Amino acid sequence: MRTALVCLIALMAMQVMVPGSSSASLKVGFYKYNCKEAETIIRNTVAKAISKNPGVAPGIIRIYFHDCFVRGCDGSVLIDSTSSNTAEKDSPLNNPSLRGFEVIDEAKAKLEAYCPNTVSCADILSFAARDSAYYGGGINYAVPAGRRDGRISIAAEVIQNLPPPFLDANQLKDSFARKGLSLDEMVTLSGAHSFGVSHCSSFSNRLYNFNATHPQDPSMDRNFAAFLKTKCPQVSSNDPTVFLDTVTPNRLDSQYYKNLKYSRGLLTSDQTLESSPLTAEMVTMNAKNSKVWSAKFASAMVHMGSIDVLTGRQGEIRKKCRVVN
Ligand code: HEM
Ligand SMILES: *[C@@H]1O[C@H](CO)[C@@H](O)[C@H](O)[C@H]1NC(C)=O
């Protein structure tokens, strides 16, 4: 009986140490003893950058999503391409639309001066995403840390792991489920589209060539479509950007869900959350209760931040976030 109990405890302890399932080993306050000011340095760097350009906040939160969904939250999205490797950064889903890398570089440079070889790029990005939620939406939360940096970044893996904007609610559900995130977390995290911008090319099919019988997506408000057509001409040499949320474009808030109720979601993947019976009720709840949504957003960001992390002796602490050591 007693041996059985000891065995059970030993088994449970082993479970925690299985590589790959290492989210349990991330810890709040991870740098408390070896780089005390790490989180403050990052927060101040992010604050300064956002005060100059509010677009940095949505930029960094999106980089974080794109990091975590491809090879886990290991900073692989931060690595530059080389002559022998096209990195994630240069996938068409990331280049030219991801922005804010220079803020991560700046935080890293300061941290290398203050406590060299200690704070991973993956953790810097995780803290910076939290700080972006704080300055963009007053959403604050503790970030479990201890991620290590990956050494592999492959452009082709991006499209295999990140959902494209034309998916419907069912497909989005599957895409997030593959990363261990729930349907409610998918709807909650989509609320990040309450700030920042999108290039016209990510949704212009909804304005001009929806399908054989409907040139314009009937699930989009007509006035909204007319407005977007002025910003996104059918023929244009460049690819302009528009705000994802025209009501509060620089604020991370639950306005996004209210827009969906008025058929003013920008991407197909946004409006489908309102038009699909699978998620419609969640949209209504989030539209009604911004405090509940904010709290759910914080938890979902923490959960997303645990996807396939490297910990312990895995990976490395990069010296520069753009290059492997
Ligand atoms: C549900 C599936 C999702 C799809 C299909 C999707 C797709 C997109 C697309 C196409 C854009 C515009 C890119 C461009 O053309 O410039 C965008 C922007 C953005 N996405 Fe998502 N996204 C999704 C989920 C998320 C999640 C989970 C987050 C973070 C928690 C996020 C954060 C953002 C932010 C903040 C922007 C604005 C970026 C900026 O202003 O630079 N998205 N997304
Ligand atoms: C075009 O889209 C509309 C609205 O979603 C739909 O009712 C119609 O059946 C579609 N037509 C074709 C040819 O796919």
CSV table of C-alpha atoms and ligand atoms in Angstrom, one decimal:
chain,number,residue,atom,x,y,z
A,1,MET,CA,0.0,0.0,0.0
A,2,ARG,CA,2.7,2.4,1.1
A,3,THR,CA,5.0,1.4,-1.9
A,4,ALA,CA,2.0,2.0,-4.2
A,5,LEU,CA,1.6,5.5,-2.8
A,6,VAL,CA,5.3,6.3,-3.2
A,7,CYS,CA,5.2,5.0,-6.7
A,8,LEU,CA,2.2,7.2,-7.4
A,9,ILE,CA,4.0,10.3,-6.1
A,10,ALA,CA,7.1,9.5,-8.1
A,11,LEU,CA,5.0,9.1,-11.2
A,12,MET,CA,3.3,12.4,-10.6
A,13,ALA,CA,6.7,14.1,-10.1
A,14,MET,CA,7.9,12.6,-13.4
A,15,GLN,CA,4.8,13.9,-15.2
A,16,VAL,CA,5.9,17.4,-14.4
A,17,MET,CA,9.3,16.8,-15.9
A,18,VAL,CA,8.3,15.3,-19.2
A,19,PRO,CA,9.9,17.5,-21.8
A,20,GLY,CA,7.5,19.3,-24.0
A,21,SER,CA,4.8,19.5,-21.4
A,22,SER,CA,6.9,22.1,-19.7
A,23,SER,CA,4.3,24.8,-19.2
A,24,ALA,CA,4.0,23.8,-15.6
A,25,SER,CA,7.6,24.9,-15.1
A,26,LEU,CA,7.1,28.5,-16.1
A,27,LYS,CA,7.1,30.7,-13.0
A,28,VAL,CA,5.9,34.2,-12.1
A,29,GLY,CA,8.9,36.2,-10.9
A,30,PHE,CA,11.4,34.0,-12.7
A,31,TYR,CA,14.0,36.7,-12.9
A,32,LYS,CA,13.5,38.0,-9.4
A,33,TYR,CA,17.0,36.8,-8.2
A,34,ASN,CA,19.1,37.0,-11.3
A,35,CYS,CA,17.8,40.0,-13.1
A,36,LYS,CA,15.6,41.9,-10.7
A,37,GLU,CA,14.7,44.8,-12.9
A,38,ALA,CA,14.0,42.8,-16.0
A,39,GLU,CA,10.2,43.3,-16.1
A,40,THR,CA,10.6,47.0,-15.3
A,41,ILE,CA,13.2,47.6,-18.0
A,42,ILE,CA,10.9,45.9,-20.5
A,43,ARG,CA,7.8,47.8,-19.4
A,44,ASN,CA,9.6,51.1,-19.6
A,45,THR,CA,10.9,50.4,-23.1
A,46,VAL,CA,7.5,49.4,-24.3
A,47,ALA,CA,5.9,52.4,-22.7
A,48,LYS,CA,8.3,54.8,-24.4
A,49,ALA,CA,7.8,53.1,-27.8
A,50,ILE,CA,4.0,53.2,-27.5
A,51,SER,CA,4.0,56.8,-26.5
A,52,LYS,CA,5.8,57.6,-29.8
A,53,ASN,CA,3.7,55.2,-31.9
A,54,PRO,CA,0.5,53.6,-30.5
A,55,GLY,CA,0.7,51.0,-33.3
A,56,VAL,CA,3.5,49.3,-31.4
A,57,ALA,CA,1.0,47.8,-28.9
A,58,PRO,CA,-1.1,45.9,-31.4
A,59,GLY,CA,2.1,45.1,-33.3
A,60,ILE,CA,3.8,43.4,-30.4
A,61,ILE,CA,0.7,41.5,-29.3
A,62,ARG,CA,0.4,40.1,-32.9
A,63,ILE,CA,4.1,39.1,-33.0
A,64,TYR,CA,3.5,37.2,-29.8
A,65,PHE,CA,0.5,35.3,-31.3
A,66,HIS,CA,2.6,34.5,-34.4
A,67,ASP,CA,5.5,33.3,-32.2
A,68,CYS,CA,3.4,31.0,-30.0
A,69,PHE,CA,1.5,29.3,-32.8
A,70,VAL,CA,4.6,28.4,-34.7
A,71,ARG,CA,7.1,26.1,-32.8
A,72,GLY,CA,5.7,27.4,-29.5
A,73,CYS,CA,6.6,30.6,-27.7
A,74,ASP,CA,10.3,30.2,-28.3
A,75,GLY,CA,11.1,33.6,-29.9
A,76,SER,CA,11.5,31.9,-33.3
A,77,VAL,CA,9.5,34.7,-35.0
A,78,LEU,CA,12.2,37.1,-34.0
A,79,ILE,CA,15.0,35.4,-35.9
A,80,ASP,CA,16.2,37.1,-39.2
A,81,SER,CA,16.6,35.1,-42.4
A,82,THR,CA,20.1,34.2,-43.5
A,83,SER,CA,21.6,33.4,-46.9
A,84,SER,CA,20.8,29.7,-46.2
A,85,ASN,CA,17.5,30.0,-44.4
A,86,THR,CA,14.2,31.9,-44.9
A,87,ALA,CA,12.9,32.5,-41.4
A,88,GLU,CA,9.3,32.7,-40.1
A,89,LYS,CA,9.6,36.5,-40.2
A,90,ASP,CA,9.7,36.4,-44.0
A,91,SER,CA,6.6,34.3,-44.5
A,92,PRO,CA,4.0,36.3,-46.4
A,93,LEU,CA,1.8,36.1,-43.3
A,94,ASN,CA,4.5,38.0,-41.4
A,95,ASN,CA,6.2,40.2,-43.9
A,96,PRO,CA,5.5,43.1,-44.4
A,97,SER,CA,2.7,43.2,-41.8
A,98,LEU,CA,4.4,42.3,-38.5
A,99,ARG,CA,5.7,45.4,-36.7
A,100,GLY,CA,7.4,46.2,-33.4
A,101,PHE,CA,10.6,44.1,-33.7
A,102,GLU,CA,12.8,47.1,-33.0
A,103,VAL,CA,11.2,47.5,-29.5
A,104,ILE,CA,12.1,43.9,-28.6
A,105,ASP,CA,15.6,44.6,-29.8
A,106,GLU,CA,15.9,47.7,-27.7
A,107,ALA,CA,14.7,45.9,-24.5
A,108,LYS,CA,17.1,43.1,-25.2
A,109,ALA,CA,20.0,45.5,-25.6
A,110,LYS,CA,19.2,47.1,-22.3
A,111,LEU,CA,18.9,43.7,-20.6
A,112,GLU,CA,22.2,42.5,-22.0
A,113,ALA,CA,23.9,45.5,-20.5
A,114,TYR,CA,22.2,45.1,-17.1
A,115,CYS,CA,22.3,41.3,-16.7
A,116,PRO,CA,23.9,39.5,-19.7
A,117,ASN,CA,22.9,36.1,-21.0
A,118,THR,CA,20.0,35.9,-18.7
A,119,VAL,CA,16.6,36.9,-20.1
A,120,SER,CA,15.4,35.0,-23.1
A,121,CYS,CA,14.0,36.7,-26.2
A,122,ALA,CA,10.9,34.5,-25.8
A,123,ASP,CA,10.3,35.9,-22.3
A,124,ILE,CA,11.0,39.5,-23.4
A,125,LEU,CA,8.3,39.1,-26.1
A,126,SER,CA,5.9,37.6,-23.5
A,127,PHE,CA,6.4,40.5,-21.1
A,128,ALA,CA,6.2,43.0,-23.8
A,129,ALA,CA,2.9,41.6,-25.0
A,130,ARG,CA,1.5,41.9,-21.5
A,131,ASP,CA,2.8,45.5,-21.3
A,132,SER,CA,1.1,46.2,-24.6
A,133,ALA,CA,-2.2,45.0,-23.2
A,134,TYR,CA,-1.6,47.2,-20.2
A,135,TYR,CA,-0.9,50.4,-22.1
A,136,GLY,CA,-3.4,49.6,-24.9
A,137,GLY,CA,-6.3,48.5,-22.7
A,138,GLY,CA,-5.5,48.7,-19.0
A,139,ILE,CA,-5.3,44.9,-18.9
A,140,ASN,CA,-2.6,43.8,-16.5
A,141,TYR,CA,-1.6,40.3,-15.4
A,142,ALA,CA,1.4,38.3,-14.0
A,143,VAL,CA,3.4,36.5,-16.7
A,144,PRO,CA,4.8,33.1,-15.9
A,145,ALA,CA,8.4,33.1,-17.4
A,146,GLY,CA,11.4,30.9,-17.8
A,147,ARG,CA,11.0,30.3,-21.6
A,148,ARG,CA,14.2,29.5,-23.5
A,149,ASP,CA,15.0,30.6,-27.1
A,150,GLY,CA,14.6,28.2,-30.0
A,151,ARG,CA,17.3,27.9,-32.6
A,152,ILE,CA,15.1,27.0,-35.6
A,153,SER,CA,12.8,29.3,-37.6
A,154,ILE,CA,11.4,28.1,-40.9
A,155,ALA,CA,9.1,30.3,-43.1
A,156,ALA,CA,7.2,27.4,-44.5
A,157,GLU,CA,5.9,26.4,-41.0
A,158,VAL,CA,4.0,29.7,-40.6
A,159,ILE,CA,1.3,29.0,-43.1
A,160,GLN,CA,1.0,25.4,-41.7
A,161,ASN,CA,0.2,26.7,-38.2
A,162,LEU,CA,-1.4,30.1,-38.3
A,163,PRO,CA,-5.0,30.5,-39.3
A,164,PRO,CA,-5.6,32.6,-42.5
A,165,PRO,CA,-8.3,35.3,-42.3
A,166,PHE,CA,-10.8,33.6,-44.5
A,167,LEU,CA,-11.6,30.7,-42.1
A,168,ASP,CA,-15.0,30.2,-40.6
A,169,ALA,CA,-15.8,29.7,-36.9
A,170,ASN,CA,-15.5,25.9,-37.2
A,171,GLN,CA,-12.1,26.0,-38.9
A,172,LEU,CA,-10.9,28.6,-36.4
A,173,LYS,CA,-12.0,26.3,-33.6
A,174,ASP,CA,-9.9,23.5,-35.0
A,175,SER,CA,-6.9,25.7,-35.6
A,176,PHE,CA,-6.9,26.9,-32.0
A,177,ALA,CA,-7.7,23.4,-30.7
A,178,ARG,CA,-4.5,22.1,-32.4
A,179,LYS,CA,-2.6,24.4,-30.0
A,180,GLY,CA,-4.6,23.3,-27.0
A,181,LEU,CA,-6.8,26.5,-26.9
A,182,SER,CA,-10.5,26.3,-26.3
A,183,LEU,CA,-13.3,27.7,-28.5
A,184,ASP,CA,-14.0,30.4,-25.8
A,185,GLU,CA,-10.3,31.3,-25.8
A,186,MET,CA,-10.3,31.6,-29.6
A,187,VAL,CA,-13.2,34.0,-29.4
A,188,THR,CA,-11.7,35.9,-26.5
A,189,LEU,CA,-8.3,36.3,-28.1
A,190,SER,CA,-9.8,37.5,-31.4
A,191,GLY,CA,-10.7,40.5,-29.3
A,192,ALA,CA,-7.1,41.6,-30.0
A,193,HIS,CA,-8.6,42.8,-33.3
A,194,SER,CA,-10.1,45.7,-31.3
A,195,PHE,CA,-6.9,47.6,-32.1
A,196,GLY,CA,-4.3,47.9,-34.8
A,197,VAL,CA,-4.6,47.7,-38.5
A,198,SER,CA,-5.1,45.3,-41.4
A,199,HIS,CA,-3.8,45.6,-45.0
A,200,CYS,CA,-6.6,45.8,-47.5
A,201,SER,CA,-5.4,42.6,-49.2
A,202,SER,CA,-6.5,40.6,-46.1
A,203,PHE,CA,-10.2,41.3,-46.6
A,204,SER,CA,-10.7,43.0,-50.0
A,205,ASN,CA,-12.3,39.9,-51.4
A,206,ARG,CA,-15.3,40.8,-49.2
A,207,LEU,CA,-15.6,44.1,-51.0
A,208,TYR,CA,-15.1,43.2,-54.6
A,209,ASN,CA,-15.2,39.4,-55.4
A,210,PHE,CA,-17.0,37.5,-52.7
A,211,ASN,CA,-18.6,34.8,-54.8
A,212,ALA,CA,-20.2,34.2,-58.2
A,213,THR,CA,-23.6,35.7,-57.2
A,214,HIS,CA,-22.5,38.3,-54.6
A,215,PRO,CA,-19.5,40.6,-55.4
A,216,GLN,CA,-19.8,42.0,-51.9
A,217,ASP,CA,-20.0,39.9,-48.7
A,218,PRO,CA,-23.7,40.1,-47.5
A,219,SER,CA,-22.5,39.6,-43.9
A,220,MET,CA,-20.8,43.0,-44.0
A,221,ASP,CA,-22.8,46.2,-43.2
A,222,ARG,CA,-23.4,48.1,-46.5
A,223,ASN,CA,-22.3,51.4,-45.2
A,224,PHE,CA,-19.1,49.9,-43.7
A,225,ALA,CA,-18.4,48.2,-47.0
A,226,ALA,CA,-18.8,51.5,-48.9
A,227,PHE,CA,-16.5,53.3,-46.4
A,228,LEU,CA,-13.9,50.5,-46.8
A,229,LYS,CA,-14.0,50.8,-50.6
A,230,THR,CA,-12.9,54.4,-50.3
A,231,LYS,CA,-9.9,53.3,-48.3
A,232,CYS,CA,-9.2,50.2,-50.4
A,233,PRO,CA,-9.7,50.8,-54.1
A,234,GLN,CA,-10.1,47.7,-56.2
A,235,VAL,CA,-7.1,48.7,-58.3
A,236,SER,CA,-4.1,50.1,-56.4
A,237,SER,CA,-0.4,49.8,-56.7
A,238,ASN,CA,0.2,49.8,-53.0
A,239,ASP,CA,-1.7,47.9,-50.3
A,240,PRO,CA,-3.1,50.4,-47.9
A,241,THR,CA,-4.1,49.7,-44.2
A,242,VAL,CA,-7.3,50.4,-42.3
A,243,PHE,CA,-8.1,50.1,-38.6
A,244,LEU,CA,-9.5,46.8,-37.5
A,245,ASP,CA,-11.8,48.7,-35.1
A,246,THR,CA,-12.9,52.1,-36.5
A,247,VAL,CA,-14.7,53.1,-33.3
A,248,THR,CA,-11.7,52.8,-30.8
A,249,PRO,CA,-8.8,52.1,-33.2
A,250,ASN,CA,-6.0,52.3,-30.6
A,251,ARG,CA,-7.8,50.8,-27.6
A,252,LEU,CA,-7.7,47.1,-26.7
A,253,ASP,CA,-11.3,46.7,-25.5
A,254,SER,CA,-14.5,44.8,-26.1
A,255,GLN,CA,-15.7,47.3,-28.7
A,256,TYR,CA,-14.6,44.7,-31.3
A,257,TYR,CA,-17.6,42.5,-30.2
A,258,LYS,CA,-20.0,45.4,-30.5
A,259,ASN,CA,-18.8,46.0,-34.0
A,260,LEU,CA,-19.5,42.4,-34.9
A,261,LYS,CA,-23.1,42.8,-33.7
A,262,TYR,CA,-23.4,45.6,-36.2
A,263,SER,CA,-21.8,43.5,-39.0
A,264,ARG,CA,-18.8,45.7,-38.9
A,265,GLY,CA,-16.1,43.0,-38.4
A,266,LEU,CA,-13.3,43.6,-40.9
A,267,LEU,CA,-12.0,40.1,-41.6
A,268,THR,CA,-14.1,37.1,-42.6
A,269,SER,CA,-12.6,35.4,-39.5
A,270,ASP,CA,-14.0,38.2,-37.3
A,271,GLN,CA,-17.6,38.4,-38.7
A,272,THR,CA,-17.9,34.6,-38.7
A,273,LEU,CA,-17.8,34.7,-34.9
A,274,GLU,CA,-21.1,36.6,-34.9
A,275,SER,CA,-22.7,34.8,-37.8
A,276,SER,CA,-21.9,31.2,-36.6
A,277,PRO,CA,-24.2,29.6,-34.0
A,278,LEU,CA,-21.1,28.0,-32.6
A,279,THR,CA,-19.8,31.3,-31.2
A,280,ALA,CA,-22.6,33.9,-31.5
A,281,GLU,CA,-23.5,33.7,-27.8
A,282,MET,CA,-19.9,34.3,-26.8
A,283,VAL,CA,-19.7,37.4,-28.9
A,284,THR,CA,-22.9,38.7,-27.3
A,285,MET,CA,-21.5,38.0,-23.8
A,286,ASN,CA,-18.2,39.8,-24.5
A,287,ALA,CA,-20.0,42.7,-26.1
A,288,LYS,CA,-22.1,43.1,-22.9
A,289,ASN,CA,-19.5,42.6,-20.3
A,290,SER,CA,-16.1,44.2,-20.9
A,291,LYS,CA,-14.7,43.4,-17.5
A,292,VAL,CA,-15.4,39.7,-17.9
A,293,TRP,CA,-13.8,39.8,-21.3
A,294,SER,CA,-10.7,41.6,-20.0
A,295,ALA,CA,-10.2,39.0,-17.4
A,296,LYS,CA,-10.7,36.2,-19.9
A,297,PHE,CA,-8.3,37.9,-22.3
A,298,ALA,CA,-5.5,38.0,-19.6
A,299,SER,CA,-6.0,34.3,-18.8
A,300,ALA,CA,-6.0,33.3,-22.4
A,301,MET,CA,-2.8,35.3,-23.1
A,302,VAL,CA,-1.1,33.4,-20.2
A,303,HIS,CA,-2.4,30.1,-21.6
A,304,MET,CA,-1.3,30.9,-25.2
A,305,GLY,CA,2.1,31.8,-23.6
A,306,SER,CA,2.6,28.3,-22.5
A,307,ILE,CA,2.3,26.6,-25.9
A,308,ASP,CA,5.2,24.2,-26.5
A,309,VAL,CA,7.7,26.3,-24.5
A,310,LEU,CA,11.3,25.3,-24.1
A,311,THR,CA,12.5,25.4,-20.5
A,312,GLY,CA,15.3,24.2,-18.3
A,313,ARG,CA,18.3,23.3,-20.4
A,314,GLN,CA,16.4,23.3,-23.7
A,315,GLY,CA,17.3,25.9,-26.3
A,316,GLU,CA,19.4,28.8,-25.4
A,317,ILE,CA,19.4,32.5,-24.2
A,318,ARG,CA,20.1,34.4,-27.4
A,319,LYS,CA,22.4,37.3,-27.2
A,320,LYS,CA,20.6,39.1,-30.0
A,321,CYS,CA,17.0,38.2,-30.7
A,322,ARG,CA,17.5,38.3,-34.4
A,323,VAL,CA,20.3,35.7,-34.5
A,324,VAL,CA,20.9,32.3,-32.9
A,325,ASN,CA,24.1,32.2,-30.8
B,1,HEM,C1,-8.6,34.0,-34.9
B,1,HEM,C2,-7.7,33.9,-35.9
B,1,HEM,C3,-6.9,35.1,-36.4
B,1,HEM,C4,-6.8,35.4,-37.7
B,1,HEM,C5,-7.3,34.7,-38.9
B,1,HEM,C6,-6.0,36.7,-37.7
B,1,HEM,C7,-5.6,37.4,-38.8
B,1,HEM,C8,-5.2,38.6,-38.8
B,1,HEM,C9,-4.9,39.4,-40.0
B,1,HEM,C10,-5.2,39.0,-41.4
B,1,HEM,C11,-4.5,40.7,-39.6
B,1,HEM,C12,-4.2,41.8,-40.5
B,1,HEM,C13,-2.8,41.7,-41.1
B,1,HEM,C14,-2.5,42.7,-42.2
B,1,HEM,O1,-3.0,42.5,-43.2
B,1,HEM,O2,-1.8,43.7,-41.9
B,1,HEM,C15,-4.4,40.6,-38.2
B,1,HEM,C16,-4.0,41.7,-37.4
B,1,HEM,C17,-3.9,41.6,-36.0
B,1,HEM,N1,-4.0,40.5,-35.2
B,1,HEM,FE1,-4.9,38.8,-35.8
B,1,HEM,N2,-5.7,37.0,-36.4
B,1,HEM,C18,-6.2,36.1,-35.6
B,1,HEM,C19,-6.1,36.0,-34.2
B,1,HEM,C20,-5.3,36.9,-33.5
B,1,HEM,C21,-4.9,36.7,-32.1
B,1,HEM,C22,-5.2,35.4,-31.3
B,1,HEM,C23,-4.2,37.8,-31.7
B,1,HEM,C24,-3.6,38.1,-30.4
B,1,HEM,C25,-4.0,37.7,-29.3
B,1,HEM,C26,-4.2,38.7,-32.9
B,1,HEM,C27,-3.7,40.0,-32.9
B,1,HEM,C28,-3.8,40.8,-33.9
B,1,HEM,C29,-3.4,42.2,-33.9
B,1,HEM,C30,-3.1,43.0,-32.6
B,1,HEM,C31,-3.5,42.7,-35.2
B,1,HEM,C32,-3.2,44.2,-35.6
B,1,HEM,C33,-1.7,44.2,-35.9
B,1,HEM,C34,-1.1,45.6,-36.2
B,1,HEM,O3,-1.8,46.6,-36.0
B,1,HEM,O4,0.1,45.7,-36.5
B,1,HEM,N3,-4.9,38.1,-33.9
B,1,HEM,N4,-4.8,39.4,-37.7
B,2,LIG,C1,-22.7,33.5,-52.3
B,2,LIG,O1,-22.8,33.9,-50.9
B,2,LIG,C2,-24.1,34.0,-50.4
B,2,LIG,C3,-24.1,34.6,-49.0
B,2,LIG,O2,-23.2,33.8,-48.2
B,2,LIG,C4,-24.8,32.7,-50.5
B,2,LIG,O3,-26.1,32.8,-50.1
B,2,LIG,C5,-24.8,32.2,-52.0
B,2,LIG,O4,-25.3,30.9,-52.0
B,2,LIG,C6,-23.3,32.1,-52.5
B,2,LIG,N1,-23.3,31.8,-53.9
B,2,LIG,C7,-22.5,31.0,-54.5
B,2,LIG,C8,-22.6,30.8,-55.9
B,2,LIG,O5,-21.6,30.4,-53.8
